[in-house]
PDB file of C-alpha atoms in Angstrom:
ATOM      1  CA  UNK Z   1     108.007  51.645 139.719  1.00  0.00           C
ATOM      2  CA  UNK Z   2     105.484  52.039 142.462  1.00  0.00           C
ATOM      3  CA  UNK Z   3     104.589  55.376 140.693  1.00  0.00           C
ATOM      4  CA  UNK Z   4     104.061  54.381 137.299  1.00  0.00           C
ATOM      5  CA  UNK Z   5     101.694  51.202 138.678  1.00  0.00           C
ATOM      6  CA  UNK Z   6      99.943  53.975 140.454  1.00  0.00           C
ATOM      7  CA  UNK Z   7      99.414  56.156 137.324  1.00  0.00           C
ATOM      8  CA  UNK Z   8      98.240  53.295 135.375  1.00  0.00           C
ATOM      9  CA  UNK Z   9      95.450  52.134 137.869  1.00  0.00           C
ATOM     10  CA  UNK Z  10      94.602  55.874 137.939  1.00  0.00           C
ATOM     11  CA  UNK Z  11      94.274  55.956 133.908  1.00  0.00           C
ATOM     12  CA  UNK Z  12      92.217  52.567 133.872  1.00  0.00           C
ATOM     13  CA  UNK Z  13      89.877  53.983 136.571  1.00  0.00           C
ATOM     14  CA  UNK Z  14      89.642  57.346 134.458  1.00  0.00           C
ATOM     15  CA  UNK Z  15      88.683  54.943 131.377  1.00  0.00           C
ATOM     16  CA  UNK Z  16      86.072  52.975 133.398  1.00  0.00           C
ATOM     17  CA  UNK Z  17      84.481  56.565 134.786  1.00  0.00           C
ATOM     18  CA  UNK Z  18      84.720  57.434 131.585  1.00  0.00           C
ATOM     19  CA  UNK Z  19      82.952  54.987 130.357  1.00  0.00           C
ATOM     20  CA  UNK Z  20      80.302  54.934 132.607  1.00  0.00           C
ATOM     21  CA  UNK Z  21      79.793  58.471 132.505  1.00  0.00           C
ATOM     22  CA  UNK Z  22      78.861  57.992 128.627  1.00  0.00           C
ATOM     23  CA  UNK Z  23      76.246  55.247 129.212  1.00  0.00           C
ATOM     24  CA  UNK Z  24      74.674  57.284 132.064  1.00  0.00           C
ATOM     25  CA  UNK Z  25      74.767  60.295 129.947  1.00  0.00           C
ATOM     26  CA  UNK Z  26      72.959  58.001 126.885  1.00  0.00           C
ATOM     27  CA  UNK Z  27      70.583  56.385 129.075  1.00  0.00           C
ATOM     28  CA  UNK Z  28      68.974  59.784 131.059  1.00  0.00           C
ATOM     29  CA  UNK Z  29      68.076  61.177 127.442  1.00  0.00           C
ATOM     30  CA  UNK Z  30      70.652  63.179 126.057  1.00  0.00           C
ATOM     31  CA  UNK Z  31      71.486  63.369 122.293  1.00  0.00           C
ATOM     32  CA  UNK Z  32      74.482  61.651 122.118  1.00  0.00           C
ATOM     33  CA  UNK Z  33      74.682  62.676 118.277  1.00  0.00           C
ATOM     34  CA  UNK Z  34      74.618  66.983 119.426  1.00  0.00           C
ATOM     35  CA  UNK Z  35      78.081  68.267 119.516  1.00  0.00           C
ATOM     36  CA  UNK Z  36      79.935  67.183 122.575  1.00  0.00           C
ATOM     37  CA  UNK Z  37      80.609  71.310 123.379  1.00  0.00           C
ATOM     38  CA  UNK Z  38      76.870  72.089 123.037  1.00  0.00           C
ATOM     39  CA  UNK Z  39      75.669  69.480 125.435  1.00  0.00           C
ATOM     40  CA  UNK Z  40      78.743  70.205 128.281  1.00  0.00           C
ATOM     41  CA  UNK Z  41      77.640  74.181 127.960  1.00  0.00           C
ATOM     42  CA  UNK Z  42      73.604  73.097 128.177  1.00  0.00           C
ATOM     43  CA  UNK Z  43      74.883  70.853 131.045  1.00  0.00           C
ATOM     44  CA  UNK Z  44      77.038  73.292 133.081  1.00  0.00           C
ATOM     45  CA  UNK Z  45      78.440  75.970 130.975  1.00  0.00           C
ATOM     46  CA  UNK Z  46      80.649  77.091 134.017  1.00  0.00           C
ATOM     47  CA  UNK Z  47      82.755  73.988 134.557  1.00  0.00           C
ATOM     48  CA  UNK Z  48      83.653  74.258 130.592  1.00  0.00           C
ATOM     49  CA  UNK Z  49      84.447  77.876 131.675  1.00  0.00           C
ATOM     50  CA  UNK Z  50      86.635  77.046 134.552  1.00  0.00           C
ATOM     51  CA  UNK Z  51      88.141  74.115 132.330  1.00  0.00           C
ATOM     52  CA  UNK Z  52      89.098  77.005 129.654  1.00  0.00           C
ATOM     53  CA  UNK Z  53      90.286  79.442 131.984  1.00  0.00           C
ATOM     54  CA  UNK Z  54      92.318  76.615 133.877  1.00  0.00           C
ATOM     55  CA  UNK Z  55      94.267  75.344 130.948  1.00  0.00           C
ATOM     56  CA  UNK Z  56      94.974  78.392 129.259  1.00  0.00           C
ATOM     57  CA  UNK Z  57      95.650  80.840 131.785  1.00  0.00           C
ATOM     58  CA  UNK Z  58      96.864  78.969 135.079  1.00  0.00           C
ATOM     59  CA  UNK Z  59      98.563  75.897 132.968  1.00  0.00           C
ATOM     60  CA  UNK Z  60     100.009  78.349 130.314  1.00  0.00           C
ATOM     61  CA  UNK Z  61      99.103  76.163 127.597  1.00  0.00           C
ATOM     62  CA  UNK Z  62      96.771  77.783 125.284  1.00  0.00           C
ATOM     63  CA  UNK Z  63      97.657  75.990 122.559  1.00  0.00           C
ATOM     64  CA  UNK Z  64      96.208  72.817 124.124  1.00  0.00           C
ATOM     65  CA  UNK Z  65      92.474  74.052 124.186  1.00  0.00           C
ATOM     66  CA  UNK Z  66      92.580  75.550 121.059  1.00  0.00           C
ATOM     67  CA  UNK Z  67      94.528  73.073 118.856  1.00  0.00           C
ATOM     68  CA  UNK Z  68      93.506  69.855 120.958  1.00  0.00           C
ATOM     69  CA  UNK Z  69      90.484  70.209 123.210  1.00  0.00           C
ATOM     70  CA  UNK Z  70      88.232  72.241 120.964  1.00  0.00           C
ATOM     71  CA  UNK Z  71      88.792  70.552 117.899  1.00  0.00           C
ATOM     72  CA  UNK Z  72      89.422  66.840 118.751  1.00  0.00           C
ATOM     73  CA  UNK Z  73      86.973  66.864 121.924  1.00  0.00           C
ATOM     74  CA  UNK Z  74      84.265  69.762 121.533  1.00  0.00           C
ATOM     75  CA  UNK Z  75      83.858  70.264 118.205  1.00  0.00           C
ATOM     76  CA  UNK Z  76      82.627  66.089 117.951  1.00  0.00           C
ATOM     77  CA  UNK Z  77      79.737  64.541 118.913  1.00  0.00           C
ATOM     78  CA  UNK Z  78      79.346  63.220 121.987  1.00  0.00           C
ATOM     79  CA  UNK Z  79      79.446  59.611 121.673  1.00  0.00           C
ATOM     80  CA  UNK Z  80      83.051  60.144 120.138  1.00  0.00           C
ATOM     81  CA  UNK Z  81      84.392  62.534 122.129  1.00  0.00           C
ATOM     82  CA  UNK Z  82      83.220  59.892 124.924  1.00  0.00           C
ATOM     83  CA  UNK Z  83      85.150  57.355 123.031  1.00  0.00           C
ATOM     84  CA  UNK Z  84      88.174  59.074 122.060  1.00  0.00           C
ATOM     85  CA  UNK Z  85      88.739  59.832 125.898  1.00  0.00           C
ATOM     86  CA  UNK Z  86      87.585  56.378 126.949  1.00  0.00           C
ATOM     87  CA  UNK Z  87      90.290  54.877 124.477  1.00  0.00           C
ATOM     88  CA  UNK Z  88      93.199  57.550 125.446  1.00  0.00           C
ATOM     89  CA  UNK Z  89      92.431  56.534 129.173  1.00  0.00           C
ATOM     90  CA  UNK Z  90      92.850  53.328 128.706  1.00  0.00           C
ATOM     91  CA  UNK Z  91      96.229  53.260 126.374  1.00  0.00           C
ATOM     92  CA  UNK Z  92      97.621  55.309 128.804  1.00  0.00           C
ATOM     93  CA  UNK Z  93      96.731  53.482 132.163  1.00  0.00           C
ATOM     94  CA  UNK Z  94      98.134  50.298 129.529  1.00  0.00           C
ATOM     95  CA  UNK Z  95     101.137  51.919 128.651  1.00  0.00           C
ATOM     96  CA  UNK Z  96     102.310  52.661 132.549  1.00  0.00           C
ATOM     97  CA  UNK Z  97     101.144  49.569 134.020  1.00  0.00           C
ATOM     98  CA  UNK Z  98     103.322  47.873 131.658  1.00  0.00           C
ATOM     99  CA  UNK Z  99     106.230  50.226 132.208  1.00  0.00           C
ATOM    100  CA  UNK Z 100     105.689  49.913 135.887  1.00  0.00           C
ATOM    101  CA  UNK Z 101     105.875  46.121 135.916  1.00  0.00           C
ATOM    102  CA  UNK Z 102     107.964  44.424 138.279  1.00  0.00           C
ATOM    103  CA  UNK Z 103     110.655  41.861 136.666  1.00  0.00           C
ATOM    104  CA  UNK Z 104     109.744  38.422 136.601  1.00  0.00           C
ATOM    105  CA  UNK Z 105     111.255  36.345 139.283  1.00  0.00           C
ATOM    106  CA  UNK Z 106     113.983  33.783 138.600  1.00  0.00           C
ATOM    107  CA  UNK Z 107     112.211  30.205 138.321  1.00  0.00           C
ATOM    108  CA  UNK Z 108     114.982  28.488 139.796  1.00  0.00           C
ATOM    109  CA  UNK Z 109     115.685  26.667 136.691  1.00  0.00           C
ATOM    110  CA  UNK Z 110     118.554  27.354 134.621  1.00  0.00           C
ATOM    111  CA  UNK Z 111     119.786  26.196 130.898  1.00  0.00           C
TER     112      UNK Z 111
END
């Protein structure tokens, strides 16, 4: 239970950064209308390498960058790609707080 209570903060905070991370990248100037792709390779085009290389060859999941990440993620502008993750984040962190719950005590009060 302990576990899934810890996954959930983790997913909230990931929202929040999230989050944040969009309004910070809005507010120094960026075109938040480019192609979310474009402005992460302008930005640092070898953490989208590493990200690439990462998922598809030490994860073994190709099929995740190209039929998810690139299409879904890179492929939209940034203020939805921002969003989308922001939103995902967030119903996840939701999802295992609430599956983490404790049970409600006994009031003491019976029918």
């Amino acid at each position: 239970m302990s576990i899934l209570r810890f996954l959930g903060r983790l997913f909230v905070a990931l929202a929040l950064i999230t989050l944040l991370s969009g309004i910070a990248i809005w507010l120094v100037g960026t075109n938040v209308t480019a192609v979310a792709g474009q402005v992460w390779a302008d930005a640092n085009i070898e953490s989208l390498n590493l990200m690439q290389v990462v998922i598809q060859r030490h994860l073994h999941f190709p099929a995740l960058w190209d039929s998810v990440i690139v299409p879904h993620l890179l492929l939209r502008q940034t203020w939805e790609a921002i969003t989308i993750l922001f939103v995902l984040f967030l119903l996840l962190g939701a999802l295992f707080l609430r599956l983490g719950r404790r049970p409600p005590r006994p009031s003491g009060l019976r029918r």
